[in-house]
mmCIF file of C-alpha atoms and ligand atoms in Angstrom:
data_model
loop_
_atom_site.group_PDB
_atom_site.id
_atom_site.type_symbol
_atom_site.label_atom_id
_atom_site.label_comp_id
_atom_site.label_asym_id
_atom_site.label_seq_id
_atom_site.Cartn_x
_atom_site.Cartn_y
_atom_site.Cartn_z
ATOM 1 C CA MET A 1 14.502 9.005 -16.388
ATOM 2 C CA ARG A 2 13.123 11.512 -18.883
ATOM 3 C CA LEU A 3 9.443 10.913 -19.470
ATOM 4 C CA CYS A 4 7.330 12.643 -22.089
ATOM 5 C CA ARG A 5 3.865 12.410 -23.588
ATOM 6 C CA PHE A 6 3.455 12.782 -27.315
ATOM 7 C CA GLY A 7 1.201 12.260 -30.324
ATOM 8 C CA GLU A 8 -2.092 10.537 -29.523
ATOM 9 C CA ASN A 9 -1.539 10.276 -25.750
ATOM 10 C CA ARG A 10 1.575 8.111 -26.064
ATOM 11 C CA VAL A 11 4.109 7.963 -23.240
ATOM 12 C CA GLY A 12 7.785 8.043 -24.091
ATOM 13 C CA MET A 13 11.182 7.735 -22.509
ATOM 14 C CA VAL A 14 13.570 10.290 -23.943
ATOM 15 C CA ARG A 15 17.102 9.148 -24.784
ATOM 16 C CA ASP A 16 19.360 11.595 -26.602
ATOM 17 C CA ASP A 17 17.339 12.848 -29.582
ATOM 18 C CA TYR A 18 14.893 9.961 -29.593
ATOM 19 C CA VAL A 19 11.651 8.981 -27.921
ATOM 20 C CA LEU A 20 11.108 5.344 -26.994
ATOM 21 C CA ASP A 21 7.396 4.545 -27.046
ATOM 22 C CA VAL A 22 6.709 2.859 -23.682
ATOM 23 C CA THR A 23 2.925 3.389 -23.654
ATOM 24 C CA GLY A 24 2.432 -0.363 -23.112
ATOM 25 C CA ALA A 25 3.715 0.009 -19.534
ATOM 26 C CA LEU A 26 0.491 1.852 -18.657
ATOM 27 C CA ASP A 27 -1.314 -1.526 -18.732
ATOM 28 C CA GLU A 28 0.131 -1.924 -15.225
ATOM 29 C CA LEU A 29 -1.917 1.008 -13.896
ATOM 30 C CA PRO A 30 -4.884 0.096 -11.680
ATOM 31 C CA ALA A 31 -8.242 0.534 -13.406
ATOM 32 C CA HIS A 32 -10.036 3.552 -11.983
ATOM 33 C CA ARG A 33 -13.763 3.904 -11.496
ATOM 34 C CA TYR A 34 -15.786 6.991 -10.759
ATOM 35 C CA PRO A 35 -14.983 9.067 -8.787
ATOM 36 C CA LEU A 36 -11.506 9.462 -10.251
ATOM 37 C CA PRO A 37 -8.596 10.124 -7.890
ATOM 38 C CA LEU A 38 -7.413 13.705 -7.324
ATOM 39 C CA ALA A 39 -3.929 12.711 -8.396
ATOM 40 C CA ASP A 40 -2.236 11.959 -11.698
ATOM 41 C CA PRO A 41 -2.177 8.141 -11.937
ATOM 42 C CA VAL A 42 1.179 7.890 -13.725
ATOM 43 C CA ILE A 43 2.954 10.091 -11.207
ATOM 44 C CA ALA A 44 1.163 8.413 -8.281
ATOM 45 C CA HIS A 45 2.485 5.029 -9.467
ATOM 46 C CA LEU A 46 5.797 6.188 -10.906
ATOM 47 C CA ASP A 47 7.982 3.948 -8.724
ATOM 48 C CA ALA A 48 5.930 0.859 -9.598
ATOM 49 C CA LEU A 49 5.875 1.777 -13.303
ATOM 50 C CA ARG A 50 9.599 2.473 -13.563
ATOM 51 C CA PRO A 51 10.724 -1.149 -14.178
ATOM 52 C CA HIS A 52 7.931 -1.579 -16.727
ATOM 53 C CA PHE A 53 9.031 1.562 -18.563
ATOM 54 C CA GLN A 54 12.582 0.138 -18.656
ATOM 55 C CA LYS A 55 11.332 -3.236 -19.902
ATOM 56 C CA HIS A 56 9.250 -1.670 -22.671
ATOM 57 C CA ALA A 57 12.089 0.689 -23.599
ATOM 58 C CA ALA A 58 14.321 -2.269 -24.423
ATOM 59 C CA LYS A 59 12.095 -3.244 -27.366
ATOM 60 C CA ALA A 60 10.407 0.082 -28.049
ATOM 61 C CA ARG A 61 9.668 1.886 -31.263
ATOM 62 C CA ARG A 62 12.301 4.664 -31.562
ATOM 63 C CA LEU A 63 11.068 7.988 -32.908
ATOM 64 C CA PRO A 64 13.137 11.103 -33.592
ATOM 65 C CA LEU A 65 12.156 13.797 -31.072
ATOM 66 C CA SER A 66 11.924 16.318 -33.896
ATOM 67 C CA GLU A 67 9.066 14.314 -35.443
ATOM 68 C CA VAL A 68 6.739 13.981 -32.450
ATOM 69 C CA GLU A 69 4.222 16.470 -31.098
ATOM 70 C CA LEU A 70 5.069 16.886 -27.420
ATOM 71 C CA LEU A 71 2.136 17.097 -24.997
ATOM 72 C CA SER A 72 2.265 18.127 -21.347
ATOM 73 C CA PRO A 73 4.293 15.431 -19.561
ATOM 74 C CA ILE A 74 1.624 15.452 -16.814
ATOM 75 C CA ALA A 75 -1.796 14.518 -18.165
ATOM 76 C CA ASN A 76 -4.015 15.023 -15.127
ATOM 77 C CA PRO A 77 -2.632 17.281 -12.418
ATOM 78 C CA GLY A 78 -5.150 17.833 -9.634
ATOM 79 C CA LYS A 79 -4.009 21.400 -9.239
ATOM 80 C CA ILE A 80 -1.523 23.827 -10.689
ATOM 81 C CA VAL A 81 -0.056 25.943 -7.905
ATOM 82 C CA ALA A 82 1.924 29.023 -8.874
ATOM 83 C CA ALA A 83 4.108 31.547 -7.080
ATOM 84 C CA PRO A 84 3.666 35.194 -8.015
ATOM 85 C CA VAL A 85 6.613 37.629 -8.002
ATOM 86 C CA ASN A 86 9.162 35.257 -6.493
ATOM 87 C CA TYR A 87 12.265 37.027 -7.844
ATOM 88 C CA ALA A 88 13.122 40.424 -6.331
ATOM 89 C CA LYS A 89 14.018 42.002 -9.686
ATOM 90 C CA HIS A 90 10.702 40.885 -11.195
ATOM 91 C CA LEU A 91 8.909 42.509 -8.252
ATOM 92 C CA GLU A 92 10.732 45.782 -9.078
ATOM 93 C CA GLU A 93 9.762 45.568 -12.731
ATOM 94 C CA ALA A 94 6.159 44.680 -11.875
ATOM 95 C CA ARG A 95 5.923 47.681 -9.558
ATOM 96 C CA THR A 96 7.235 50.123 -12.159
ATOM 97 C CA ASP A 97 5.542 48.815 -15.331
ATOM 98 C CA PRO A 98 2.020 50.280 -15.554
ATOM 99 C CA ASP A 99 0.906 47.373 -17.773
ATOM 100 C CA ILE A 100 1.753 44.914 -15.019
ATOM 101 C CA HIS A 101 1.002 47.020 -11.985
ATOM 102 C CA HIS A 102 -2.747 47.390 -11.624
ATOM 103 C CA GLN A 103 -2.573 47.520 -7.840
ATOM 104 C CA ASN A 104 -3.592 43.946 -8.320
ATOM 105 C CA GLN A 105 -1.763 42.029 -5.635
ATOM 106 C CA VAL A 106 1.676 43.091 -6.842
ATOM 107 C CA ALA A 107 3.422 42.606 -3.527
ATOM 108 C CA GLU A 108 5.970 40.415 -1.898
ATOM 109 C CA ILE A 109 5.204 36.721 -2.109
ATOM 110 C CA HIS A 110 5.354 36.551 1.703
ATOM 111 C CA ARG A 111 2.220 38.720 1.727
ATOM 112 C CA VAL A 112 0.261 37.423 -1.265
ATOM 113 C CA GLY A 113 1.068 33.701 -1.002
ATOM 114 C CA VAL A 114 0.515 31.388 -3.960
ATOM 115 C CA PHE A 115 -2.373 31.085 -6.413
ATOM 116 C CA LEU A 116 -4.015 28.399 -8.563
ATOM 117 C CA LYS A 117 -4.301 28.072 -12.327
ATOM 118 C CA ALA A 118 -7.070 26.053 -13.986
ATOM 119 C CA THR A 119 -5.903 22.610 -15.099
ATOM 120 C CA SER A 120 -7.775 23.218 -18.384
ATOM 121 C CA SER A 121 -5.078 25.764 -19.291
ATOM 122 C CA LEU A 122 -2.463 23.014 -19.584
ATOM 123 C CA VAL A 123 -0.813 22.068 -22.891
ATOM 124 C CA GLY A 124 2.514 20.727 -24.085
ATOM 125 C CA PRO A 125 5.046 22.552 -26.246
ATOM 126 C CA GLY A 126 3.853 20.902 -29.464
ATOM 127 C CA GLN A 127 0.361 22.315 -29.007
ATOM 128 C CA GLY A 128 1.462 25.933 -28.736
ATOM 129 C CA VAL A 129 -0.099 28.994 -27.115
ATOM 130 C CA ALA A 130 -3.353 30.358 -28.581
ATOM 131 C CA ILE A 131 -4.074 34.061 -28.066
ATOM 132 C CA ARG A 132 -7.747 34.863 -27.433
ATOM 133 C CA HIS A 133 -7.318 38.589 -26.776
ATOM 134 C CA PRO A 134 -4.770 39.837 -29.320
ATOM 135 C CA GLU A 135 -5.596 43.481 -28.520
ATOM 136 C CA ARG A 136 -4.292 43.024 -24.965
ATOM 137 C CA ARG A 137 -0.800 42.375 -23.669
ATOM 138 C CA ASN A 138 -0.036 38.636 -23.429
ATOM 139 C CA ASP A 139 3.253 37.890 -21.646
ATOM 140 C CA HIS A 140 5.612 34.949 -21.372
ATOM 141 C CA GLU A 141 6.862 33.871 -17.944
ATOM 142 C CA VAL A 142 9.450 31.102 -17.858
ATOM 143 C CA GLU A 143 9.571 29.137 -14.595
ATOM 144 C CA LEU A 144 11.044 25.990 -13.121
ATOM 145 C CA ALA A 145 8.096 23.603 -12.688
ATOM 146 C CA VAL A 146 8.116 21.075 -9.858
ATOM 147 C CA ILE A 147 6.016 17.915 -10.074
ATOM 148 C CA ILE A 148 4.903 16.604 -6.703
ATOM 149 C CA GLY A 149 5.429 12.841 -6.324
ATOM 150 C CA LYS A 150 3.539 11.922 -3.154
ATOM 151 C CA GLU A 151 0.942 13.337 -0.808
ATOM 152 C CA ALA A 152 2.388 16.269 1.108
ATOM 153 C CA ASP A 153 0.374 17.630 4.009
ATOM 154 C CA ARG A 154 2.006 20.280 6.221
ATOM 155 C CA ILE A 155 5.532 19.062 5.549
ATOM 156 C CA LEU A 156 8.767 20.730 6.675
ATOM 157 C CA PRO A 157 11.114 22.519 4.272
ATOM 158 C CA GLY A 158 13.904 20.118 5.200
ATOM 159 C CA GLU A 159 11.961 17.134 3.857
ATOM 160 C CA ALA A 160 10.129 18.886 1.010
ATOM 161 C CA LEU A 161 12.414 17.807 -1.841
ATOM 162 C CA ASP A 162 11.766 14.142 -0.946
ATOM 163 C CA TYR A 163 8.185 14.749 -2.086
ATOM 164 C CA VAL A 164 9.220 15.771 -5.600
ATOM 165 C CA ALA A 165 8.735 13.363 -8.520
ATOM 166 C CA GLY A 166 10.666 15.490 -10.986
ATOM 167 C CA TYR A 167 11.095 18.767 -12.788
ATOM 168 C CA CYS A 168 10.204 20.280 -16.120
ATOM 169 C CA ILE A 169 10.048 23.649 -17.851
ATOM 170 C CA GLY A 170 6.931 25.739 -17.255
ATOM 171 C CA LEU A 171 5.502 28.718 -19.102
ATOM 172 C CA ASP A 172 3.046 30.676 -16.983
ATOM 173 C CA MET A 173 1.447 32.680 -19.796
ATOM 174 C CA THR A 174 -0.354 35.777 -18.585
ATOM 175 C CA ILE A 175 -2.684 38.395 -19.946
ATOM 176 C CA ARG A 176 -1.981 41.730 -18.225
ATOM 177 C CA GLY A 177 -4.843 43.669 -16.738
ATOM 178 C CA PRO A 178 -6.934 44.242 -13.652
ATOM 179 C CA GLU A 179 -8.627 40.836 -13.368
ATOM 180 C CA GLU A 180 -7.712 38.201 -10.798
ATOM 181 C CA ARG A 181 -4.544 36.241 -11.555
ATOM 182 C CA SER A 182 -6.479 32.981 -11.569
ATOM 183 C CA LEU A 183 -8.524 34.265 -14.523
ATOM 184 C CA ARG A 184 -5.764 36.024 -16.458
ATOM 185 C CA LYS A 185 -3.433 33.036 -16.246
ATOM 186 C CA SER A 186 -5.991 30.268 -16.854
ATOM 187 C CA ILE A 187 -6.829 30.966 -20.489
ATOM 188 C CA ASP A 188 -6.742 27.723 -22.532
ATOM 189 C CA THR A 189 -3.101 26.935 -23.510
ATOM 190 C CA PHE A 190 -1.709 29.444 -20.946
ATOM 191 C CA THR A 191 0.142 26.787 -18.959
ATOM 192 C CA VAL A 192 2.794 25.036 -21.027
ATOM 193 C CA LEU A 193 4.764 22.177 -19.467
ATOM 194 C CA GLY A 194 7.547 20.293 -21.176
ATOM 195 C CA PRO A 195 9.456 19.103 -22.949
ATOM 196 C CA TRP A 196 9.579 16.142 -20.525
ATOM 197 C CA ILE A 197 9.881 15.381 -16.806
ATOM 198 C CA VAL A 198 13.357 14.759 -15.500
ATOM 199 C CA THR A 199 12.888 12.552 -12.461
ATOM 200 C CA ARG A 200 14.397 13.740 -9.201
ATOM 201 C CA ASP A 201 17.138 11.071 -9.186
ATOM 202 C CA GLU A 202 18.612 12.708 -12.305
ATOM 203 C CA PHE A 203 18.254 16.315 -11.139
ATOM 204 C CA PRO A 204 20.342 18.248 -8.603
ATOM 205 C CA ALA A 205 18.845 20.114 -5.647
ATOM 206 C CA PRO A 206 17.001 22.988 -7.357
ATOM 207 C CA THR A 207 18.960 25.730 -5.594
ATOM 208 C CA ALA A 208 21.070 26.996 -8.522
ATOM 209 C CA ILE A 209 19.289 26.168 -11.757
ATOM 210 C CA GLY A 210 19.641 28.472 -14.761
ATOM 211 C CA LEU A 211 16.586 29.341 -16.837
ATOM 212 C CA VAL A 212 16.325 31.285 -20.100
ATOM 213 C CA ILE A 213 13.636 32.183 -22.591
ATOM 214 C CA LYS A 214 14.162 33.600 -26.060
ATOM 215 C CA VAL A 215 11.438 35.013 -28.271
ATOM 216 C CA ASN A 216 12.230 34.920 -32.005
ATOM 217 C CA GLY A 217 15.862 34.333 -31.047
ATOM 218 C CA GLU A 218 16.131 37.313 -28.683
ATOM 219 C CA THR A 219 16.862 36.576 -25.022
ATOM 220 C CA ARG A 220 14.085 37.996 -22.827
ATOM 221 C CA GLN A 221 14.576 36.335 -19.440
ATOM 222 C CA SER A 222 17.778 34.804 -18.121
ATOM 223 C CA ALA A 223 18.038 34.013 -14.424
ATOM 224 C CA ASN A 224 18.895 31.448 -11.791
ATOM 225 C CA THR A 225 16.813 29.818 -9.069
ATOM 226 C CA ARG A 226 19.441 30.906 -6.515
ATOM 227 C CA ASP A 227 17.687 34.307 -6.722
ATOM 228 C CA LEU A 228 14.250 32.978 -5.753
ATOM 229 C CA VAL A 229 12.764 34.947 -2.842
ATOM 230 C CA ILE A 230 11.215 31.733 -1.480
ATOM 231 C CA GLY A 231 13.214 28.721 -2.663
ATOM 232 C CA VAL A 232 11.688 25.513 -3.989
ATOM 233 C CA ALA A 233 11.757 23.534 -0.726
ATOM 234 C CA ASP A 234 10.242 26.383 1.296
ATOM 235 C CA LEU A 235 7.631 26.950 -1.392
ATOM 236 C CA ILE A 236 6.496 23.317 -1.323
ATOM 237 C CA ALA A 237 6.314 23.383 2.484
ATOM 238 C CA TYR A 238 4.410 26.682 2.398
ATOM 239 C CA ALA A 239 1.841 25.418 -0.130
ATOM 240 C CA SER A 240 1.394 22.198 1.847
ATOM 241 C CA SER A 241 0.610 24.237 4.958
ATOM 242 C CA PHE A 242 -2.631 25.333 3.232
ATOM 243 C CA TYR A 243 -3.626 22.316 1.149
ATOM 244 C CA THR A 244 -2.470 18.760 0.704
ATOM 245 C CA LEU A 245 -0.319 18.429 -2.384
ATOM 246 C CA MET A 246 -1.085 15.318 -4.409
ATOM 247 C CA PRO A 247 1.002 13.241 -6.844
ATOM 248 C CA GLY A 248 1.046 15.058 -10.165
ATOM 249 C CA ASP A 249 0.300 18.474 -8.688
ATOM 250 C CA VAL A 250 2.389 21.110 -10.422
ATOM 251 C CA LEU A 251 4.198 23.936 -8.672
ATOM 252 C CA LEU A 252 5.290 26.836 -10.868
ATOM 253 C CA THR A 253 8.029 28.472 -8.831
ATOM 254 C CA GLY A 254 7.794 32.032 -10.155
ATOM 255 C CA THR A 255 9.264 34.025 -12.992
ATOM 256 C CA PRO A 256 12.313 36.290 -13.033
ATOM 257 C CA GLU A 257 12.632 39.768 -14.503
ATOM 258 C CA GLY A 258 12.309 40.303 -18.253
ATOM 259 C CA VAL A 259 8.678 39.313 -18.821
ATOM 260 C CA GLY A 260 7.368 40.717 -22.081
ATOM 261 C CA PRO A 261 4.662 40.409 -24.682
ATOM 262 C CA VAL A 262 4.261 37.760 -27.369
ATOM 263 C CA ARG A 263 2.122 37.958 -30.469
ATOM 264 C CA PRO A 264 0.731 35.423 -32.918
ATOM 265 C CA GLY A 265 3.567 34.165 -35.101
ATOM 266 C CA ASP A 266 6.199 34.459 -32.356
ATOM 267 C CA VAL A 267 8.339 31.488 -31.407
ATOM 268 C CA MET A 268 9.381 31.007 -27.773
ATOM 269 C CA GLU A 269 12.368 28.866 -26.889
ATOM 270 C CA ALA A 270 12.725 28.060 -23.192
ATOM 271 C CA THR A 271 15.757 26.322 -21.705
ATOM 272 C CA ILE A 272 16.399 25.123 -18.161
ATOM 273 C CA ASP A 273 19.632 23.519 -16.919
ATOM 274 C CA HIS A 274 19.552 19.706 -16.633
ATOM 275 C CA ILE A 275 16.210 19.543 -18.496
ATOM 276 C CA GLY A 276 16.652 20.830 -22.036
ATOM 277 C CA THR A 277 14.903 23.196 -24.407
ATOM 278 C CA MET A 278 11.324 23.447 -25.567
ATOM 279 C CA THR A 279 10.033 25.398 -28.549
ATOM 280 C CA VAL A 280 6.524 26.825 -28.363
ATOM 281 C CA HIS A 281 4.693 28.633 -31.163
ATOM 282 C CA VAL A 282 2.191 31.430 -30.525
ATOM 283 C CA ARG A 283 -0.925 31.635 -32.696
ATOM 284 C CA VAL A 284 -4.369 33.190 -32.741
ATOM 285 C CA ALA A 285 -7.007 31.065 -31.007
ATOM 286 C CA ASP A 286 -9.429 29.274 -33.328
ATOM 287 C CA PRO A 287 -12.832 30.925 -33.548
ATOM 288 C CA ALA A 288 -15.414 29.646 -31.039
ATOM 289 C CA GLN A 289 -17.641 26.794 -32.244
ATOM 290 C CA HIS A 290 -21.236 27.955 -31.958
HETATM 291 MN MN1 MN B 301 4.329 33.242 -12.979
#
């Protein structure tokens, strides 16, 4: 199943070049009262919703993908976990590029662990990336994004992939500089997920997945998850050894070599095997509302 969110918080199933509007299936979700759960309700109930999505798809409105604004396929992740320097060649480039290397935790992932991005940084491809500090270097980082499907507390690597709901493309946008990663990578719009989730049953084991990003048609990063320092299963197990992963939590698995700056007006096109391609425009952030 390929699930997307689009337009005014609609939920869609993607078939070929079309979106089937299956928003009606969300009527099956339990009503939540304060306090809200620390999990994304759609992902937490994905197995129960699946037959309802199929039922609604049979009589759904069919919209061309090219005509919808794609939102993040996950609406309410409890946390966005991200792996720093998880490809050896990116570690080399980070160590030698003075813009990246500010003696700011540029070290092997085994030493620095993982970090968190604010959930308020999350957008979908149709919303684009808004640059707040155009005088500084703002980089793209393309990454395979893993969506956790069920509570995972101190799980083993051998069982970790059973805890995955699905996969999508992630952009871990980053402003370079001396501040903490959690600040530099949590600017509004600096986490882009899309174009849709491919559920685990339609995705191979994520051990040899190709990923590419082009900026204005020029290839910047092109790599394969077989070169991850810590692979997806080990990364999930590692993160779960510190905190319980919840349904809808996002794990950005790290970016390969070739990171580089983007500027307002640029167009990023990210492609990952078995998922598809998403196009993301870069613009200047709107002025603050005072
Ligand atoms: Mn990253």
